[in-house]
Coordinates of C-alpha atoms in Angstrom, one line a residue:
Chain A
M1434 CA -6.9 -12.5 -34.4
N1435 CA -8.0 -9.3 -33.8
P1436 CA -6.6 -7.5 -30.7
I1437 CA -9.5 -8.4 -28.6
T1438 CA -8.4 -11.7 -28.7
A1439 CA -5.4 -11.2 -28.1
G1440 CA -6.5 -8.7 -25.3
I1441 CA -8.3 -12.0 -23.8
L1442 CA -6.2 -14.8 -24.1
G1443 CA -2.9 -12.0 -22.2
S1444 CA -6.1 -11.3 -19.8
A1445 CA -5.7 -15.7 -19.0
L1446 CA -2.2 -16.3 -19.5
L1447 CA -2.0 -13.4 -16.9
V1448 CA -4.5 -15.0 -14.2
F1449 CA -2.4 -18.5 -15.4
L1450 CA 0.9 -17.1 -14.2
L1451 CA -0.3 -15.4 -11.0
F1452 CA -1.4 -18.7 -10.1
L1453 CA 1.7 -20.1 -9.8
G1454 CA 3.0 -17.8 -7.8
M1455 CA 4.6 -15.4 -9.9
P1456 CA 5.2 -11.8 -8.7
I1457 CA 2.1 -9.7 -9.9
A1458 CA 4.9 -7.3 -11.3
F1459 CA 6.8 -9.5 -13.4
V1460 CA 3.8 -11.2 -14.3
M1461 CA 2.0 -7.9 -15.6
M1462 CA 5.2 -6.8 -17.2
F1463 CA 5.5 -9.6 -18.9
V1464 CA 2.3 -10.8 -20.2
G1465 CA 2.1 -6.8 -21.0
F1466 CA 5.3 -6.9 -23.1
L1467 CA 4.0 -9.7 -25.2
G1468 CA 1.0 -8.5 -25.9
I1469 CA 1.8 -5.3 -26.9
S1470 CA 4.9 -6.9 -28.8
Y1471 CA 1.9 -8.9 -30.9
L1472 CA -0.1 -5.8 -31.1
T1473 CA 2.5 -3.3 -32.7
S1474 CA 5.9 -5.1 -33.1
V1475 CA 8.5 -6.4 -31.1
D1476 CA 10.9 -3.4 -31.5
A1477 CA 8.4 -1.4 -30.0
A1478 CA 7.4 -3.3 -27.0
F1479 CA 10.9 -3.4 -26.5
P1480 CA 11.6 0.1 -24.5
V1481 CA 8.3 0.1 -23.1
V1482 CA 8.8 -1.8 -19.9
A1483 CA 12.3 -0.3 -18.9
K1484 CA 11.2 3.8 -19.8
T1485 CA 7.9 2.9 -17.6
V1486 CA 10.0 1.5 -14.8
Y1487 CA 11.9 4.6 -14.8
E1488 CA 8.8 7.2 -15.3
T1489 CA 6.9 5.3 -12.6
A1490 CA 10.1 5.6 -10.2
S1491 CA 11.1 9.4 -10.9
N1492 CA 7.1 10.9 -10.8
Y1493 CA 7.5 13.9 -8.1
P1494 CA 3.8 12.7 -6.9
Y1495 CA 4.8 9.4 -6.1
T1496 CA 7.4 10.4 -3.5
I1497 CA 4.2 10.7 -1.5
I1498 CA 4.2 6.6 -0.6
P1499 CA 7.8 6.8 1.7
L1500 CA 6.7 9.9 3.4
F1501 CA 3.5 8.3 4.5
I1502 CA 5.0 5.5 5.5
L1503 CA 7.9 7.2 7.5
M1504 CA 4.8 9.0 9.2
G1505 CA 3.1 5.8 11.0
G1506 CA 7.0 4.2 11.2
F1507 CA 7.6 7.5 13.5
A1508 CA 4.0 7.8 15.0
G1509 CA 5.0 3.7 15.9
S1510 CA 8.7 5.1 17.7
A1511 CA 7.5 8.0 19.3
G1512 CA 5.0 5.6 21.5
I1513 CA 2.2 7.4 20.3
T1514 CA -0.3 4.3 19.7
R1515 CA -0.2 3.6 23.4
K1516 CA -0.6 6.8 24.9
L1517 CA -3.5 6.9 22.4
Y1518 CA -4.9 3.9 23.9
Q1519 CA -4.7 4.8 27.3
S1520 CA -6.1 8.1 26.7
F1521 CA -9.0 6.6 25.3
D1522 CA -9.3 4.0 27.5
K1523 CA -10.3 6.7 30.4
W1524 CA -12.6 8.2 28.4
F1525 CA -14.8 4.8 27.4
R1526 CA -14.1 2.8 30.4
K1527 CA -17.6 2.7 31.8
L1528 CA -19.7 1.8 28.8
P1529 CA -20.3 -1.1 27.4
G1530 CA -17.2 -2.9 26.1
G1531 CA -14.9 -0.3 26.5
L1532 CA -11.7 -1.2 26.2
G1533 CA -12.5 -3.0 22.6
I1534 CA -14.0 0.7 21.8
A1535 CA -11.0 2.7 22.6
T1536 CA -9.2 0.1 20.7
I1537 CA -11.5 1.0 18.1
S1538 CA -10.8 5.0 18.9
A1539 CA -6.9 4.6 19.0
C1540 CA -6.8 2.7 15.4
A1541 CA -8.5 5.1 13.9
F1542 CA -6.3 8.2 15.3
F1543 CA -3.8 6.1 14.3
A1544 CA -4.9 5.5 11.0
A1545 CA -4.5 9.7 10.7
L1546 CA -1.3 9.4 11.1
S1547 CA -0.1 5.8 9.6
G1548 CA -1.2 5.4 5.8
S1549 CA -0.6 1.5 6.2
S1550 CA -2.9 -1.2 8.1
V1551 CA -0.5 -4.0 9.2
A1552 CA 1.8 -1.3 10.8
A1553 CA -1.4 -0.8 12.8
S1554 CA -2.4 -3.8 13.4
A1555 CA 0.2 -5.0 14.7
A1556 CA 1.4 -2.4 17.2
M1557 CA -2.5 -2.4 18.8
G1558 CA -1.7 -6.8 18.6
T1559 CA 1.0 -6.1 21.1
I1560 CA -1.2 -2.8 23.4
A1561 CA -4.8 -4.1 23.4
I1562 CA -5.1 -7.3 24.0
P1563 CA -3.1 -8.2 26.4
E1564 CA -4.8 -5.3 28.0
M1565 CA -8.6 -6.6 26.7
R1566 CA -7.6 -10.2 28.3
R1567 CA -5.9 -8.9 31.5
F1568 CA -10.0 -7.8 32.4
N1569 CA -11.3 -11.4 31.0
Y1570 CA -12.9 -10.0 27.4
A1571 CA -13.4 -13.0 25.2
P1572 CA -10.6 -13.8 22.4
K1573 CA -13.0 -13.5 20.0
L1574 CA -14.4 -9.7 20.7
A1575 CA -10.7 -8.3 21.3
V1576 CA -9.0 -9.6 18.3
G1577 CA -12.3 -9.2 16.3
A1578 CA -11.7 -5.1 17.1
V1579 CA -8.2 -4.6 16.7
A1580 CA -8.1 -6.9 12.9
A1581 CA -11.0 -4.3 12.2
G1582 CA -10.4 -1.3 13.4
G1583 CA -6.3 -2.0 11.5
T1584 CA -8.0 -1.6 8.6
L1585 CA -9.2 2.4 9.3
S1586 CA -5.5 3.2 8.8
F1587 CA -6.8 2.4 4.7
L1588 CA -9.4 4.9 4.8
I1589 CA -8.6 7.5 7.3
P1590 CA -6.1 9.5 5.6
P1591 CA -3.1 9.7 5.1
S1592 CA -3.7 6.4 3.1
L1593 CA -2.1 4.6 0.6
G1594 CA -4.8 3.1 -0.4
F1595 CA -6.1 6.3 -2.0
V1596 CA -3.3 7.4 -3.4
V1597 CA -2.4 4.1 -5.3
Y1598 CA -6.2 4.8 -6.8
G1599 CA -4.9 8.4 -7.3
M1600 CA -2.2 7.3 -9.8
L1601 CA -3.9 4.7 -11.4
T1602 CA -7.2 6.3 -12.2
E1603 CA -5.7 10.0 -12.6
Q1604 CA -7.7 11.6 -9.7
S1605 CA -6.7 14.2 -7.8
I1606 CA -4.6 12.8 -4.7
G1607 CA -5.3 15.8 -3.0
K1608 CA -9.3 15.1 -3.6
L1609 CA -9.3 11.3 -2.7
L1610 CA -7.6 11.8 1.2
V1611 CA -9.9 14.9 1.6
S1612 CA -12.7 12.1 0.9
G1613 CA -11.7 9.7 3.2
I1614 CA -11.5 11.9 6.0
F1615 CA -16.0 11.5 7.0
P1616 CA -16.3 7.8 5.7
G1617 CA -13.2 7.0 8.0
I1618 CA -15.6 8.3 10.8
L1619 CA -18.4 6.7 9.7
L1620 CA -16.9 3.1 9.3
S1621 CA -15.3 4.2 13.1
L1622 CA -18.8 5.0 14.7
A1623 CA -19.7 1.5 12.5
F1624 CA -17.3 -0.6 14.5
V1625 CA -17.6 0.7 17.8
T1626 CA -21.7 0.2 17.5
V1627 CA -20.8 -3.7 16.1
I1628 CA -19.1 -3.3 19.8
V1629 CA -22.4 -2.1 21.8
F1630 CA -24.5 -4.3 20.0
Q1631 CA -22.2 -7.4 20.6
V1632 CA -21.5 -6.7 24.3
K1633 CA -25.3 -5.8 25.0
L1634 CA -26.3 -9.0 23.5
D1635 CA -24.1 -11.2 25.7
P1636 CA -22.7 -8.8 29.0
S1637 CA -20.3 -12.0 29.4
I1638 CA -17.9 -11.7 26.3
A1639 CA -16.8 -8.0 28.6
P1640 CA -17.1 -7.5 31.6
V1641 CA -16.9 -3.6 33.0
T1642 CA -13.6 -3.1 33.8
P1643 CA -13.4 -1.7 37.4
G1644 CA -12.2 1.2 39.2
E1645 CA -13.1 5.3 39.0
V1646 CA -11.5 7.7 36.6
S1647 CA -11.2 10.8 37.7
F1648 CA -13.1 13.8 36.0
K1649 CA -9.3 15.4 36.6
E1650 CA -7.7 12.6 35.4
K1651 CA -10.2 12.3 32.0
L1652 CA -9.1 16.1 31.5
L1653 CA -5.1 15.2 31.5
A1654 CA -5.7 12.0 29.2
F1655 CA -6.3 15.0 26.6
S1656 CA -2.3 15.0 26.8
G1657 CA -2.0 11.5 24.9
I1658 CA -4.2 12.4 21.7
W1659 CA -3.0 15.9 21.1
E1660 CA 0.2 15.4 19.3
T1661 CA -2.3 13.4 16.7
L1662 CA -4.8 15.9 16.3
L1663 CA -1.8 18.5 15.9
V1664 CA 0.2 16.6 13.2
F1665 CA -3.4 15.4 11.1
F1666 CA -4.5 19.2 11.0
I1667 CA -1.4 20.2 9.5
V1668 CA -1.7 17.4 7.6
M1669 CA -5.2 18.0 6.2
G1670 CA -5.6 21.5 6.2
G1671 CA -2.9 22.2 4.4
I1672 CA -4.4 20.1 1.3
Y1673 CA -7.7 21.6 1.9
G1674 CA -6.6 24.7 2.4
G1675 CA -4.6 23.9 -0.9
F1676 CA -2.1 25.5 1.3
I1677 CA -0.1 22.3 0.1
N1678 CA -0.1 19.5 -2.7
P1679 CA -0.6 15.9 -0.8
T1680 CA 3.3 15.0 -1.4
E1681 CA 4.7 18.7 1.1
A1682 CA 2.4 17.5 3.6
G1683 CA 3.4 13.9 3.5
A1684 CA 6.8 15.5 4.0
I1685 CA 5.9 18.0 6.6
G1686 CA 3.7 15.5 8.3
A1687 CA 6.8 12.8 8.7
T1688 CA 9.4 15.8 10.0
A1689 CA 6.9 16.7 12.6
L1690 CA 6.9 13.3 14.0
F1691 CA 10.7 12.8 13.3
V1692 CA 10.4 15.8 15.5
I1693 CA 8.6 14.4 18.1
V1694 CA 10.6 11.3 18.1
L1695 CA 13.6 13.0 18.6
L1696 CA 12.3 16.1 21.5
K1697 CA 10.8 12.6 23.0
K1698 CA 14.4 11.1 22.8
K1699 CA 12.9 7.3 21.3
L1700 CA 14.9 7.7 18.4
S1701 CA 17.8 5.2 17.9
L1702 CA 19.4 3.8 15.2
H1703 CA 17.2 0.6 15.0
N1704 CA 14.1 2.2 15.4
L1705 CA 14.8 4.7 12.2
S1706 CA 16.5 1.9 10.5
T1707 CA 13.3 -0.1 10.4
S1708 CA 11.2 2.8 9.5
L1709 CA 13.5 3.5 6.4
L1710 CA 14.0 0.0 4.8
E1711 CA 9.7 -0.4 5.6
A1712 CA 9.9 2.0 3.5
V1713 CA 12.1 1.2 1.2
R1714 CA 9.9 -2.3 0.8
I1715 CA 6.1 -1.1 0.5
S1716 CA 7.8 1.7 -1.8
V1717 CA 9.2 -0.8 -4.1
L1718 CA 6.3 -2.9 -4.4
V1719 CA 4.3 -0.2 -4.6
L1720 CA 5.5 1.5 -7.8
F1721 CA 7.0 -1.4 -9.7
L1722 CA 3.0 -2.9 -8.8
V1723 CA 2.0 0.4 -10.6
A1724 CA 5.0 0.4 -13.4
G1725 CA 3.5 -3.5 -14.5
A1726 CA 0.0 -2.1 -14.3
N1727 CA 0.3 1.0 -16.6
V1728 CA 2.7 -1.4 -19.3
F1729 CA -0.3 -3.7 -18.7
S1730 CA -3.2 -1.3 -19.1
Y1731 CA -1.4 0.0 -22.7
F1732 CA -1.6 -3.5 -23.7
L1733 CA -5.3 -3.7 -22.7
A1734 CA -6.0 -0.3 -24.7
L1735 CA -4.3 -2.1 -27.7
S1736 CA -6.7 -4.3 -27.2
T1737 CA -9.5 -2.8 -27.2
I1738 CA -11.0 -4.8 -24.2
P1739 CA -11.6 -2.0 -21.7
M1740 CA -13.5 0.3 -23.8
A1741 CA -15.2 -2.9 -25.7
V1742 CA -16.2 -3.4 -21.5
S1743 CA -17.6 -0.4 -20.8
S1744 CA -19.8 0.2 -24.2
W1745 CA -21.1 -2.8 -23.9
M1746 CA -21.9 -2.3 -20.6
A1747 CA -23.6 1.6 -20.8
E1748 CA -26.0 -0.6 -23.9
L1749 CA -27.4 -3.1 -20.9
H1750 CA -30.5 -1.4 -19.9
V1751 CA -29.9 -2.7 -16.4
S1752 CA -30.0 -0.6 -13.5
R1753 CA -26.5 0.9 -12.9
Y1754 CA -26.0 0.1 -9.2
I1755 CA -26.7 -3.7 -9.9
I1756 CA -23.7 -3.4 -11.8
L1757 CA -22.1 -1.5 -9.0
G1758 CA -23.8 -4.4 -7.2
I1759 CA -21.3 -7.4 -9.2
I1760 CA -18.5 -4.9 -9.4
I1761 CA -18.8 -4.8 -5.5
L1762 CA -18.9 -8.8 -5.0
I1763 CA -16.6 -9.7 -7.8
Y1764 CA -13.9 -7.3 -5.0
M1765 CA -15.2 -9.4 -2.2
M1766 CA -14.7 -12.5 -3.8
L1767 CA -10.8 -10.9 -5.0
G1768 CA -10.5 -10.3 -1.2
C1769 CA -10.1 -13.3 -0.1
F1770 CA -6.9 -13.8 -1.7
L1771 CA -5.4 -10.8 -3.1
D1772 CA -4.1 -8.2 -0.5
A1773 CA -5.8 -4.8 -1.5
I1774 CA -2.8 -2.8 -3.5
S1775 CA -2.2 -6.0 -6.0
M1776 CA -6.3 -5.9 -6.1
M1777 CA -6.3 -2.0 -6.9
V1778 CA -3.5 -2.4 -9.8
L1779 CA -4.9 -6.1 -11.9
T1780 CA -8.6 -4.1 -11.8
M1781 CA -8.3 -0.4 -12.0
P1782 CA -7.7 -0.7 -16.0
V1783 CA -10.9 -2.3 -16.6
I1784 CA -13.5 -1.3 -13.8
F1785 CA -12.4 2.5 -13.4
P1786 CA -13.5 2.7 -17.4
V1787 CA -16.9 1.1 -17.0
I1788 CA -17.7 3.5 -13.8
K1789 CA -16.9 6.1 -15.4
A1790 CA -18.9 5.1 -18.7
L1791 CA -21.9 3.7 -15.8
G1792 CA -21.7 8.3 -14.9
F1793 CA -20.1 7.4 -10.9
D1794 CA -18.4 10.0 -9.8
P1795 CA -14.8 8.9 -9.4
I1796 CA -13.9 10.9 -6.3
W1797 CA -16.5 8.9 -4.9
F1798 CA -16.4 5.6 -6.0
G1799 CA -12.4 5.3 -4.7
V1800 CA -14.1 5.9 -1.3
I1801 CA -16.4 2.6 -2.7
C1802 CA -13.2 1.0 -3.3
V1803 CA -11.0 1.6 -0.7
I1804 CA -13.5 0.5 2.0
M1805 CA -13.8 -2.9 0.0
M1806 CA -9.7 -3.4 0.1
E1807 CA -10.2 -2.7 3.7
A1808 CA -12.6 -6.0 4.0
G1809 CA -10.5 -7.9 1.9
L1810 CA -7.7 -7.1 4.8
I1811 CA -9.8 -9.9 7.0
T1812 CA -12.0 -12.0 4.7
P1813 CA -10.6 -15.7 5.1
P1814 CA -8.4 -17.5 3.6
V1815 CA -6.2 -14.8 3.3
G1816 CA -6.3 -11.6 5.4
L1817 CA -3.7 -9.7 5.4
N1818 CA -4.3 -8.2 8.9
V1819 CA -5.6 -11.7 10.5
Y1820 CA -2.5 -13.3 9.5
T1821 CA 0.0 -10.5 11.3
L1822 CA -2.6 -10.4 14.3
A1823 CA -1.8 -14.4 14.3
G1824 CA 1.8 -13.9 14.4
V1825 CA 1.8 -11.5 17.3
V1826 CA -0.7 -12.8 19.3
K1827 CA 0.2 -16.7 19.2
D1828 CA -2.1 -18.3 21.3
V1829 CA -5.9 -17.5 19.2
P1830 CA -6.3 -19.8 16.1
M1831 CA -6.6 -17.9 12.8
Q1832 CA -10.6 -19.5 12.8
T1833 CA -11.0 -17.5 16.0
I1834 CA -9.5 -14.0 14.2
F1835 CA -11.8 -14.6 11.3
R1836 CA -15.1 -15.5 12.8
G1837 CA -14.7 -12.1 15.2
A1838 CA -13.7 -10.0 12.5
M1839 CA -16.7 -10.9 11.3
P1840 CA -19.5 -8.9 12.6
F1841 CA -17.3 -5.6 11.5
L1842 CA -17.0 -6.7 8.3
I1843 CA -20.8 -7.0 7.9
S1844 CA -21.2 -3.6 8.9
M1845 CA -18.2 -2.7 6.4
I1846 CA -20.8 -3.4 3.6
V1847 CA -23.7 -1.8 5.3
V1848 CA -21.3 1.7 5.6
V1849 CA -20.9 1.1 1.4
I1850 CA -24.3 1.0 0.9
F1851 CA -25.2 4.0 3.1
I1852 CA -22.4 5.8 1.4
T1853 CA -24.3 4.8 -2.6
I1854 CA -27.3 6.2 -1.1
F1855 CA -25.9 9.6 0.5
P1856 CA -22.6 10.2 -1.7
K1857 CA -22.4 13.6 -0.1
I1858 CA -21.3 11.8 2.8
A1859 CA -17.9 11.3 0.5
L1860 CA -18.1 14.3 -1.7
F1861 CA -19.1 17.0 0.7
L1862 CA -15.6 18.1 2.0
P1863 CA -13.6 17.8 -1.7
S1864 CA -16.4 19.5 -3.2
M1865 CA -15.8 22.7 -1.1
M1866 CA -12.1 22.5 -1.1
G1867 CA -9.6 25.6 -1.7
R1868 CA -8.0 23.9 -4.8
Chain B
M1482 CA 30.4 -23.6 -1.3
W1483 CA 31.2 -21.6 -3.3
W1484 CA 27.1 -21.1 -4.2
V1485 CA 26.9 -20.5 -0.3
K1486 CA 29.3 -17.5 -0.7
T1487 CA 28.5 -16.3 -3.7
Q1488 CA 24.9 -16.0 -2.3
R1489 CA 26.3 -14.2 1.1
V1490 CA 27.9 -11.9 -0.5
I1491 CA 25.5 -10.6 -3.3
H1492 CA 22.8 -10.8 -0.9
R1493 CA 25.1 -8.6 1.5
L1494 CA 25.8 -6.3 -1.8
N1495 CA 22.0 -5.9 -2.1
F1496 CA 21.2 -4.8 1.6
Y1497 CA 24.2 -2.0 1.4
V1498 CA 23.2 -0.6 -1.8
A1499 CA 19.2 -0.6 -0.1
L1500 CA 21.3 1.1 2.9
V1501 CA 22.4 3.7 0.6
G1502 CA 19.5 4.0 -1.4
M1503 CA 16.8 4.8 1.8
S1504 CA 20.0 7.1 3.0
F1505 CA 18.2 9.9 0.6
I1506 CA 14.6 9.6 2.4
I1507 CA 15.3 11.5 5.7
P1508 CA 17.0 14.7 2.9
L1509 CA 14.0 14.0 0.9
M1510 CA 11.4 15.0 4.0
L1511 CA 13.7 18.1 5.3
L1512 CA 14.1 19.5 1.8
T1513 CA 10.5 18.8 1.0
T1514 CA 9.6 20.7 3.9
F1515 CA 12.3 23.4 4.1
D1516 CA 11.2 24.1 0.4
V1517 CA 7.4 25.2 1.4
I1518 CA 8.7 26.6 4.6
G1519 CA 11.3 28.8 2.4
R1520 CA 8.2 29.6 -0.2
K1521 CA 6.0 30.8 2.7
F1522 CA 8.4 33.1 4.4
F1523 CA 11.4 33.3 2.9
K1524 CA 12.2 32.1 -0.5
P1525 CA 11.9 28.8 -2.0
I1526 CA 14.6 26.5 -2.3
P1527 CA 15.4 25.7 -6.4
G1528 CA 15.2 22.8 -8.0
A1529 CA 13.6 21.2 -4.8
F1530 CA 10.9 19.7 -7.2
E1531 CA 13.3 17.7 -9.2
I1532 CA 15.7 17.1 -6.7
S1533 CA 13.0 15.0 -5.4
E1534 CA 12.4 13.5 -8.7
Y1535 CA 15.9 12.4 -8.1
I1536 CA 15.8 11.0 -5.1
L1537 CA 12.8 8.9 -5.6
A1538 CA 14.7 6.9 -8.6
I1539 CA 18.0 6.3 -6.4
F1540 CA 15.7 4.5 -4.3
I1541 CA 13.3 2.7 -5.7
L1542 CA 15.6 1.3 -8.2
L1543 CA 18.7 0.6 -5.8
G1544 CA 16.2 -0.9 -3.3
A1545 CA 14.7 -2.8 -6.0
A1546 CA 16.8 -6.1 -5.8
Y1547 CA 16.5 -5.8 -1.9
T1548 CA 12.9 -5.8 -2.3
Q1549 CA 13.2 -9.0 -4.0
Q1550 CA 15.8 -10.5 -1.4
V1551 CA 12.7 -10.3 1.4
K1552 CA 10.3 -11.6 -0.8
G1553 CA 8.6 -8.1 -1.3
H1554 CA 7.2 -8.1 -4.5
V1555 CA 4.6 -10.2 -4.1
G1556 CA 2.6 -13.1 -5.0
I1557 CA -0.2 -15.0 -4.4
G1558 CA 1.1 -17.9 -3.5
F1559 CA -2.3 -19.5 -1.7
I1560 CA -2.6 -22.0 -4.7
T1561 CA 0.7 -23.0 -5.5
S1562 CA 0.7 -24.3 -1.7
R1563 CA -1.4 -26.8 -2.4
F1564 CA 0.8 -28.6 -4.6
S1565 CA 3.5 -31.1 -3.9
P1566 CA 6.6 -30.4 -3.1
R1567 CA 8.1 -31.2 -6.5
L1568 CA 5.3 -29.4 -8.7
Q1569 CA 5.7 -26.2 -6.3
G1570 CA 9.2 -26.3 -7.5
I1571 CA 9.1 -26.2 -11.2
C1572 CA 6.4 -23.5 -10.7
E1573 CA 9.0 -21.8 -9.2
I1574 CA 11.1 -22.5 -11.9
M1575 CA 9.3 -21.8 -14.5
T1576 CA 8.1 -18.5 -13.1
T1577 CA 11.5 -16.7 -11.7
L1578 CA 12.8 -18.1 -15.7
L1579 CA 10.2 -15.2 -17.5
G1580 CA 10.9 -13.2 -14.6
L1581 CA 14.5 -12.8 -15.1
F1582 CA 13.7 -13.0 -19.2
I1583 CA 11.9 -10.5 -18.6
I1584 CA 14.2 -7.6 -15.9
A1585 CA 16.6 -8.9 -18.8
I1586 CA 15.0 -6.7 -21.3
V1587 CA 14.2 -4.3 -18.6
I1588 CA 18.4 -3.8 -18.1
W1589 CA 19.2 -3.9 -22.0
Q1590 CA 16.8 -1.4 -22.9
G1591 CA 17.2 0.5 -20.0
W1592 CA 21.5 0.9 -20.4
L1593 CA 20.1 1.7 -24.3
E1594 CA 17.8 4.3 -22.8
G1595 CA 20.4 5.6 -20.4
I1596 CA 23.4 6.2 -22.5
R1597 CA 21.6 7.7 -25.7
E1598 CA 19.7 10.1 -22.6
R1599 CA 20.9 13.8 -23.5
T1600 CA 18.1 15.9 -21.3
V1601 CA 19.4 17.7 -18.9
S1602 CA 16.8 19.3 -15.7
D1603 CA 14.9 22.2 -16.2
M1604 CA 16.1 24.3 -13.1
L1605 CA 19.7 23.0 -12.5
R1606 CA 20.6 22.3 -15.6
I1607 CA 21.3 18.3 -13.9
P1608 CA 21.9 15.6 -16.6
Q1609 CA 19.3 13.1 -16.4
Y1610 CA 20.9 10.0 -17.5
P1611 CA 23.0 8.7 -14.8
F1612 CA 19.4 8.2 -13.1
R1613 CA 18.2 6.8 -16.3
L1614 CA 21.4 4.3 -16.0
L1615 CA 20.0 2.7 -12.6
V1616 CA 17.4 1.6 -14.4
A1617 CA 19.9 -0.6 -15.6
V1618 CA 22.1 -1.4 -12.3
G1619 CA 19.0 -1.7 -10.1
G1620 CA 17.7 -4.0 -12.6
F1621 CA 21.3 -5.9 -12.8
L1622 CA 21.3 -7.1 -8.5
L1623 CA 17.4 -7.7 -9.3
W1624 CA 18.0 -9.8 -11.5
L1625 CA 21.3 -11.8 -9.3
E1626 CA 18.6 -12.0 -6.7
L1627 CA 16.2 -13.8 -9.2
L1628 CA 19.2 -15.6 -10.1
I1629 CA 20.0 -17.2 -6.5
D1630 CA 16.2 -18.1 -6.4
L1631 CA 15.7 -20.2 -9.6
F1632 CA 19.4 -22.1 -8.3
N1633 CA 18.4 -22.4 -5.1
S1634 CA 14.5 -24.0 -6.5
I1635 CA 16.7 -26.2 -9.1
G1636 CA 18.8 -27.3 -6.1
K1637 CA 15.9 -28.1 -3.9
L1638 CA 14.4 -29.7 -6.8
I1639 CA 17.4 -32.4 -7.1
R1640 CA 18.2 -33.1 -3.9
R1641 CA 13.9 -34.4 -3.5
E1642 CA 14.6 -36.0 -6.2
G1643 CA 17.8 -37.9 -5.8

């Protein structure tokens, strides 16, 4: 059996075991171990998994993961989500679908403090949805906006998506995070457009919220967002200027939010232990996935499959954009039944060499990839954000949430096409970075 | 009955171990922050980098079992959820056995690697082996969680058959 056949058999076994429901990290370690034993020797394969686990778990750049999760946790404890929502409501009340726009804006700002999108969905779900229903918004619009808005956390830095992409492809995490800023703003604007468009088509789905807001009140509403802006500028400004590395930025951001929670006297043992346990759970999940992916990639590299695939692709003589289109289509389909991080971890060992061989910019592809992962969070049958939301809003059927999120899904595809035509949107900021 | 009790003891143990690990996150956060502030205005904290790495190792490896306990290691459930309960049980047993197998290798090799390790950290000369051995310790606790899952799956299957 030549190495390529072994690689294909290994990948088939991987898919089979995944479908049987075995945890993804363990599947990759197990199949990787079998493959390495076959292609080298059992003695050489034995230490690989344990070594990889230690090296992944003690790699300095990865300390960023718990710190980013803590940022989101503390921001939630400080009650920042609710204040953001109230401020944006005051500013956008008179626009068509004002509460929906406020939801998207609050999600985008919360995303500037938080790295994980499920937390954002859950938090916004309990705040924005009762409010929108009180003013007789159509449930479909209300839940769709929250489900889609929640995905912004994945793109707007700090973002776990970029961290994992950077880990798997050895790209600069700082540059990736910075490259997410403009696409994040663009996607938020696209979501707002989707809401305005829907309301213009059918004004009955979002009645205008009654009540005037005085200019003074609008000015005072700024107090709801300054903390977010301050922390975001310290964190991202520090990375952008090259003063601090992303891990340090995560630590400073988390410390700043910790101080804010303390000042507001919102720190309770319950809040703290919830945030910390979440940080442990997600960090362990991600790092075990990455360790598994490293073992499996080592096997794939031995099998020479990534090289074979990318040279085959390069000789295809079709436009590289067609191949990109196919990759995006594959991500759409995978997004239907895999969660974002697992999807990245499983595909990157093969997809990334192809992207590099085709001459695409790796940072730019990171942005495309992260937007596709976001799309996976709201596609049926297993959109993670939709599930979270269904847990929070019990009286809206899952079907309605998926249908409500559909227009936003289409706008994501439009944004992907847009960024493909104008890669500068993603690459402009990182190209000017200090370091 | 003894089984229910053992199970509860293991769950408890792993939860407390995870608590110990997680208590290091706040110090990690403060350490990094003060290191940056120190670097800009006074002098940096010596060895902040290597201490961060060790702290990460502690809480990841001690948190692995807890994460399995709350079913935090994700898998794909949407296909098996359509199987009959009997087939589901068989799948669970099979995949858990494979998990036990690969984690057993991690424990064994983690131990061997750990006791052989003689490296010390660059600045503070902290030996690496205790942290390397955590691979075996954390792996063993994770293995116990998987063992509980295995027995529970077998138990469910037998009860259904009988």
